[in-house]
PDB file of C-alpha atoms in Angstrom:
ATOM      1  CA  MET Y   1     -40.156  14.712  10.040  1.00 40.00           C
ATOM      2  CA  ALA Y   2     -37.134  15.019   7.759  1.00 46.00           C
ATOM      3  CA  GLU Y   3     -34.532  17.690   8.274  1.00 49.00           C
ATOM      4  CA  LYS Y   4     -34.090  20.567   5.911  1.00 53.00           C
ATOM      5  CA  VAL Y   5     -31.185  20.650   3.466  1.00 51.00           C
ATOM      6  CA  ARG Y   6     -27.853  21.024   5.276  1.00 56.00           C
ATOM      7  CA  ILE Y   7     -25.043  23.165   3.901  1.00 50.00           C
ATOM      8  CA  ASN Y   8     -21.592  21.855   4.791  1.00 48.00           C
ATOM      9  CA  ALA Y   9     -18.452  23.950   5.317  1.00 47.00           C
ATOM     10  CA  SER Y  10     -17.484  23.886   1.634  1.00 50.00           C
ATOM     11  CA  GLY Y  11     -20.867  25.365   0.696  1.00 54.00           C
ATOM     12  CA  VAL Y  12     -22.195  22.138  -0.815  1.00 54.00           C
ATOM     13  CA  LYS Y  13     -25.769  21.217   0.007  1.00 65.00           C
ATOM     14  CA  VAL Y  14     -26.156  17.888   1.785  1.00 74.00           C
ATOM     15  CA  GLU Y  15     -29.497  16.324   1.013  1.00 81.00           C
ATOM     16  CA  PRO Y  16     -30.835  14.146   3.843  1.00 83.00           C
ATOM     17  CA  LEU Y  17     -31.185  10.501   2.933  1.00 83.00           C
ATOM     18  CA  ASN Y  18     -34.465  10.031   4.797  1.00 83.00           C
ATOM     19  CA  THR Y  19     -37.806  11.620   4.053  1.00 88.00           C
ATOM     20  CA  LYS Y  20     -39.246  10.363   7.349  1.00 91.00           C
ATOM     21  CA  ILE Y  21     -37.246  10.177  10.599  1.00 91.00           C
ATOM     22  CA  GLU Y  22     -38.328   7.235  12.792  1.00 91.00           C
ATOM     23  CA  HIS Y  23     -35.756   7.595  15.575  1.00 91.00           C
ATOM     24  CA  GLU Y  24     -33.201  10.232  16.478  1.00 91.00           C
ATOM     25  CA  THR Y  25     -30.696  10.301  19.311  1.00 92.00           C
ATOM     26  CA  LYS Y  26     -27.397  11.842  20.318  1.00 93.00           C
ATOM     27  CA  GLY Y  27     -24.448   9.707  19.370  1.00 93.00           C
ATOM     28  CA  THR Y  28     -20.742   9.380  18.726  1.00 92.00           C
ATOM     29  CA  SER Y  29     -19.041   8.232  15.544  1.00 92.00           C
ATOM     30  CA  TYR Y  30     -15.705   6.488  16.004  1.00 91.00           C
ATOM     31  CA  MET Y  31     -14.211   7.218  12.603  1.00 85.00           C
ATOM     32  CA  GLY Y  32     -10.806   8.335  13.856  1.00 79.00           C
ATOM     33  CA  LEU Y  33     -11.315  10.384  16.986  1.00 83.00           C
ATOM     34  CA  GLY Y  34     -14.807  10.456  18.458  1.00 85.00           C
ATOM     35  CA  ASP Y  35     -17.157  12.886  16.716  1.00 88.00           C
ATOM     36  CA  TYR Y  36     -20.282  13.908  18.610  1.00 91.00           C
ATOM     37  CA  GLY Y  37     -23.512  14.500  16.750  1.00 91.00           C
ATOM     38  CA  MET Y  38     -26.979  13.206  15.977  1.00 91.00           C
ATOM     39  CA  ILE Y  39     -27.936   9.772  14.690  1.00 93.00           C
ATOM     40  CA  TYR Y  40     -31.085   9.444  12.591  1.00 93.00           C
ATOM     41  CA  VAL Y  41     -32.834   6.217  11.610  1.00 93.00           C
ATOM     42  CA  GLY Y  42     -35.385   6.742   8.888  1.00 92.00           C
ATOM     43  CA  ASN Y  43     -37.257   5.145   6.062  1.00 91.00           C
ATOM     44  CA  ASN Y  44     -34.298   5.169   3.629  1.00 91.00           C
ATOM     45  CA  GLY Y  45     -31.233   4.664   5.803  1.00 91.00           C
ATOM     46  CA  PHE Y  46     -28.985   5.346   8.780  1.00 93.00           C
ATOM     47  CA  GLU Y  47     -27.492   8.846   9.103  1.00 92.00           C
ATOM     48  CA  PHE Y  48     -24.952  10.535  11.381  1.00 92.00           C
ATOM     49  CA  TYR Y  49     -24.319  14.301  11.335  1.00 89.00           C
ATOM     50  CA  ASP Y  50     -21.442  15.832  13.314  1.00 88.00           C
ATOM     51  CA  ASP Y  51     -22.355  18.767  15.562  1.00 85.00           C
ATOM     52  CA  ARG Y  52     -19.124  20.731  15.142  1.00 85.00           C
ATOM     53  CA  ASN Y  53     -18.008  19.962  11.594  1.00 81.00           C
ATOM     54  CA  PRO Y  54     -20.715  19.880   8.917  1.00 76.00           C
ATOM     55  CA  LYS Y  55     -18.286  18.112   6.547  1.00 78.00           C
ATOM     56  CA  ASN Y  56     -18.432  15.035   8.745  1.00 84.00           C
ATOM     57  CA  TYR Y  57     -21.582  13.132   7.989  1.00 88.00           C
ATOM     58  CA  ILE Y  58     -22.311   9.490   7.252  1.00 90.00           C
ATOM     59  CA  GLN Y  59     -25.279   8.333   5.204  1.00 91.00           C
ATOM     60  CA  LEU Y  60     -25.847   4.587   4.887  1.00 92.00           C
ATOM     61  CA  PRO Y  61     -28.817   3.457   2.784  1.00 93.00           C
ATOM     62  CA  TRP Y  62     -30.552   0.307   4.042  1.00 92.00           C
ATOM     63  CA  ARG Y  63     -29.768  -1.556   0.814  1.00 92.00           C
ATOM     64  CA  GLU Y  64     -26.011  -1.143   1.573  1.00 91.00           C
ATOM     65  CA  VAL Y  65     -26.180  -2.265   5.224  1.00 90.00           C
ATOM     66  CA  ASP Y  66     -25.103  -5.885   5.590  1.00 91.00           C
ATOM     67  CA  VAL Y  67     -24.941  -6.481   9.362  1.00 92.00           C
ATOM     68  CA  ILE Y  68     -25.247  -4.492  12.584  1.00 91.00           C
ATOM     69  CA  ILE Y  69     -22.919  -5.797  15.290  1.00 89.00           C
ATOM     70  CA  ALA Y  70     -23.790  -4.860  18.873  1.00 87.00           C
ATOM     71  CA  SER Y  71     -21.347  -5.070  21.760  1.00 85.00           C
ATOM     72  CA  ILE Y  72     -23.535  -6.375  24.585  1.00 79.00           C
ATOM     73  CA  MET Y  73     -22.434  -6.433  28.225  1.00 79.00           C
ATOM     74  CA  PHE Y  74     -23.963  -7.577  31.501  1.00 80.00           C
ATOM     75  CA  GLY Y  75     -26.524  -9.826  29.833  1.00 75.00           C
ATOM     76  CA  GLY Y  76     -27.968  -7.119  27.584  1.00 71.00           C
ATOM     77  CA  LYS Y  77     -28.279  -4.426  30.246  1.00 75.00           C
ATOM     78  CA  TRP Y  78     -25.619  -2.238  28.606  1.00 77.00           C
ATOM     79  CA  ILE Y  79     -24.697  -1.733  24.946  1.00 83.00           C
ATOM     80  CA  PRO Y  80     -21.613   0.517  24.914  1.00 87.00           C
ATOM     81  CA  ARG Y  81     -21.246   0.622  21.131  1.00 88.00           C
ATOM     82  CA  PHE Y  82     -22.357  -0.943  17.897  1.00 91.00           C
ATOM     83  CA  ALA Y  83     -20.983  -1.221  14.392  1.00 90.00           C
ATOM     84  CA  VAL Y  84     -22.708  -1.011  11.033  1.00 93.00           C
ATOM     85  CA  ARG Y  85     -20.973  -3.174   8.419  1.00 92.00           C
ATOM     86  CA  THR Y  86     -21.794  -2.313   4.832  1.00 92.00           C
ATOM     87  CA  LYS Y  87     -21.575  -4.512   1.767  1.00 91.00           C
ATOM     88  CA  LYS Y  88     -18.883  -2.405   0.064  1.00 89.00           C
ATOM     89  CA  ASN Y  89     -17.480   0.372   2.259  1.00 88.00           C
ATOM     90  CA  GLY Y  90     -16.415  -1.369   5.466  1.00 89.00           C
ATOM     91  CA  THR Y  91     -17.500  -0.977   9.062  1.00 91.00           C
ATOM     92  CA  TYR Y  92     -18.612   2.167  10.902  1.00 92.00           C
ATOM     93  CA  THR Y  93     -18.597   2.175  14.708  1.00 92.00           C
ATOM     94  CA  PHE Y  94     -20.999   4.258  16.799  1.00 93.00           C
ATOM     95  CA  ALA Y  95     -22.185   4.788  20.338  1.00 92.00           C
ATOM     96  CA  ALA Y  96     -25.645   6.152  21.089  1.00 92.00           C
ATOM     97  CA  HIS Y  97     -27.462   7.731  24.005  1.00 90.00           C
ATOM     98  CA  ASP Y  98     -30.217   5.101  23.811  1.00 88.00           C
ATOM     99  CA  PRO Y  99     -28.787   2.183  21.807  1.00 88.00           C
ATOM    100  CA  LYS Y 100     -31.589  -0.293  22.554  1.00 88.00           C
ATOM    101  CA  ALA Y 101     -34.251   1.966  21.065  1.00 90.00           C
ATOM    102  CA  LEU Y 102     -31.975   2.767  18.120  1.00 90.00           C
ATOM    103  CA  LEU Y 103     -31.353  -0.919  17.361  1.00 89.00           C
ATOM    104  CA  ARG Y 104     -35.092  -1.630  17.635  1.00 89.00           C
ATOM    105  CA  ALA Y 105     -35.713   1.091  15.045  1.00 91.00           C
ATOM    106  CA  CYS Y 106     -33.035  -0.441  12.784  1.00 90.00           C
ATOM    107  CA  ARG Y 107     -34.709  -3.842  13.164  1.00 89.00           C
ATOM    108  CA  GLU Y 108     -37.700  -2.462  11.234  1.00 90.00           C
ATOM    109  CA  HIS Y 109     -35.468  -2.226   8.135  1.00 89.00           C
ATOM    110  CA  ILE Y 110     -32.824  -4.912   8.709  1.00 89.00           C
ATOM    111  CA  PRO Y 111     -33.808  -8.563   9.272  1.00 88.00           C
ATOM    112  CA  ALA Y 112     -33.408  -9.609  12.915  1.00 85.00           C
ATOM    113  CA  ASP Y 113     -30.798 -12.234  11.993  1.00 87.00           C
ATOM    114  CA  HIS Y 114     -28.603  -9.435  10.562  1.00 85.00           C
ATOM    115  CA  ILE Y 115     -28.368  -7.743  13.970  1.00 83.00           C
ATOM    116  CA  ILE Y 116     -25.838  -9.821  15.869  1.00 79.00           C
ATOM    117  CA  LYS Y 117     -23.846  -9.786  19.105  1.00 82.00           C
ATOM    118  CA  SER Y 118     -20.105  -9.236  18.919  1.00 80.00           C
ATOM    119  CA  LEU Y 119     -17.766 -11.782  20.428  1.00 77.00           C
ATOM    120  CA  SER Y 120     -16.865 -11.334  24.080  1.00 77.00           C
ATOM    121  CA  PHE Y 121     -13.275 -10.903  25.251  1.00 78.00           C
ATOM    122  CA  PHE Y 122     -13.088 -14.542  26.343  1.00 82.00           C
ATOM    123  CA  GLN Y 123     -14.519 -15.815  23.049  1.00 83.00           C
ATOM    124  CA  VAL Y 124     -11.819 -13.894  21.137  1.00 83.00           C
ATOM    125  CA  LEU Y 125      -9.155 -15.234  23.508  1.00 88.00           C
ATOM    126  CA  ARG Y 126     -10.457 -18.801  23.133  1.00 90.00           C
ATOM    127  CA  ALA Y 127     -10.404 -18.518  19.319  1.00 88.00           C
ATOM    128  CA  ALA Y 128      -6.819 -17.201  19.415  1.00 87.00           C
ATOM    129  CA  ILE Y 129      -5.688 -20.087  21.616  1.00 90.00           C
ATOM    130  CA  LYS Y 130      -7.499 -22.573  19.394  1.00 90.00           C
ATOM    131  CA  ASN Y 131      -5.813 -21.098  16.296  1.00 87.00           C
ATOM    132  CA  PHE Y 132      -2.329 -20.974  17.897  1.00 87.00           C
ATOM    133  CA  PRO Y 133      -1.132 -24.343  16.446  1.00 88.00           C
ATOM    134  CA  ASN Y 134      -1.955 -23.126  12.915  1.00 84.00           C
ATOM    135  CA  ILE Y 135      -0.037 -19.909  13.531  1.00 83.00           C
ATOM    136  CA  ILE Y 136       3.044 -21.877  14.666  1.00 86.00           C
ATOM    137  CA  LYS Y 137       2.737 -24.267  11.703  1.00 86.00           C
ATOM    138  CA  ASN Y 138       2.661 -21.343   9.196  1.00 83.00           C
ATOM    139  CA  LEU Y 139       5.395 -19.333  10.931  1.00 83.00           C
ATOM    140  CA  PRO Y 140       8.315 -20.551   8.713  1.00 84.00           C
ATOM    141  CA  ASN Y 141       6.430 -19.519   5.537  1.00 81.00           C
ATOM    142  CA  THR Y 142       5.517 -16.179   7.089  1.00 79.00           C
ATOM    143  CA  ILE Y 143       9.144 -15.472   8.027  1.00 80.00           C
ATOM    144  CA  LYS Y 144      10.330 -16.544   4.576  1.00 79.00           C
ATOM    145  CA  ASN Y 145       7.891 -14.129   2.877  1.00 79.00           C
ATOM    146  CA  ILE Y 146       8.581 -11.076   5.042  1.00 78.00           C
ATOM    147  CA  GLY Y 147      10.952  -9.340   2.616  1.00 72.00           C
ATOM    148  CA  LYS Y 148       9.180 -10.368  -0.591  1.00 72.00           C
ATOM    149  CA  LYS Y 149       6.831  -8.080  -2.489  1.00 66.00           C
ATOM    150  CA  LYS Y 150       3.265  -9.179  -3.127  1.00 63.00           C
ATOM    151  CA  LYS Y 151       2.233  -9.559  -6.752  1.00 59.00           C
TER     152      LYS Y 151
END
């Protein structure tokens, strides 16, 4: 069941994106400091509404969602956070009370190959070590261009 129209702090009505809510859970948005609120997955998109500040809300239609990146630990037993990367507006990071159920609900609208695991700490470290010779090779050009303005 969709929520009623919300009125934010500036008096502007916020129309919910979804007409049918398929999954709702408590969650945290990591846009700046952590904002606590409710996460809704529905027929038209992914929504986050802050509990304390009605101005803080995020509405992401499914057509704009490119990839959902899940941070998976202990062989899938714990998902501390996940990120929703959009086609135009960047990446939004969230944590949820029940992330497995939330990601299953998202899988109904996003193809399964667009829900991916993030790299582990050791995979990031390995990639940095592998890329280290290229960094050293490009270091003289980088130092030369430090004071120059980009055109």
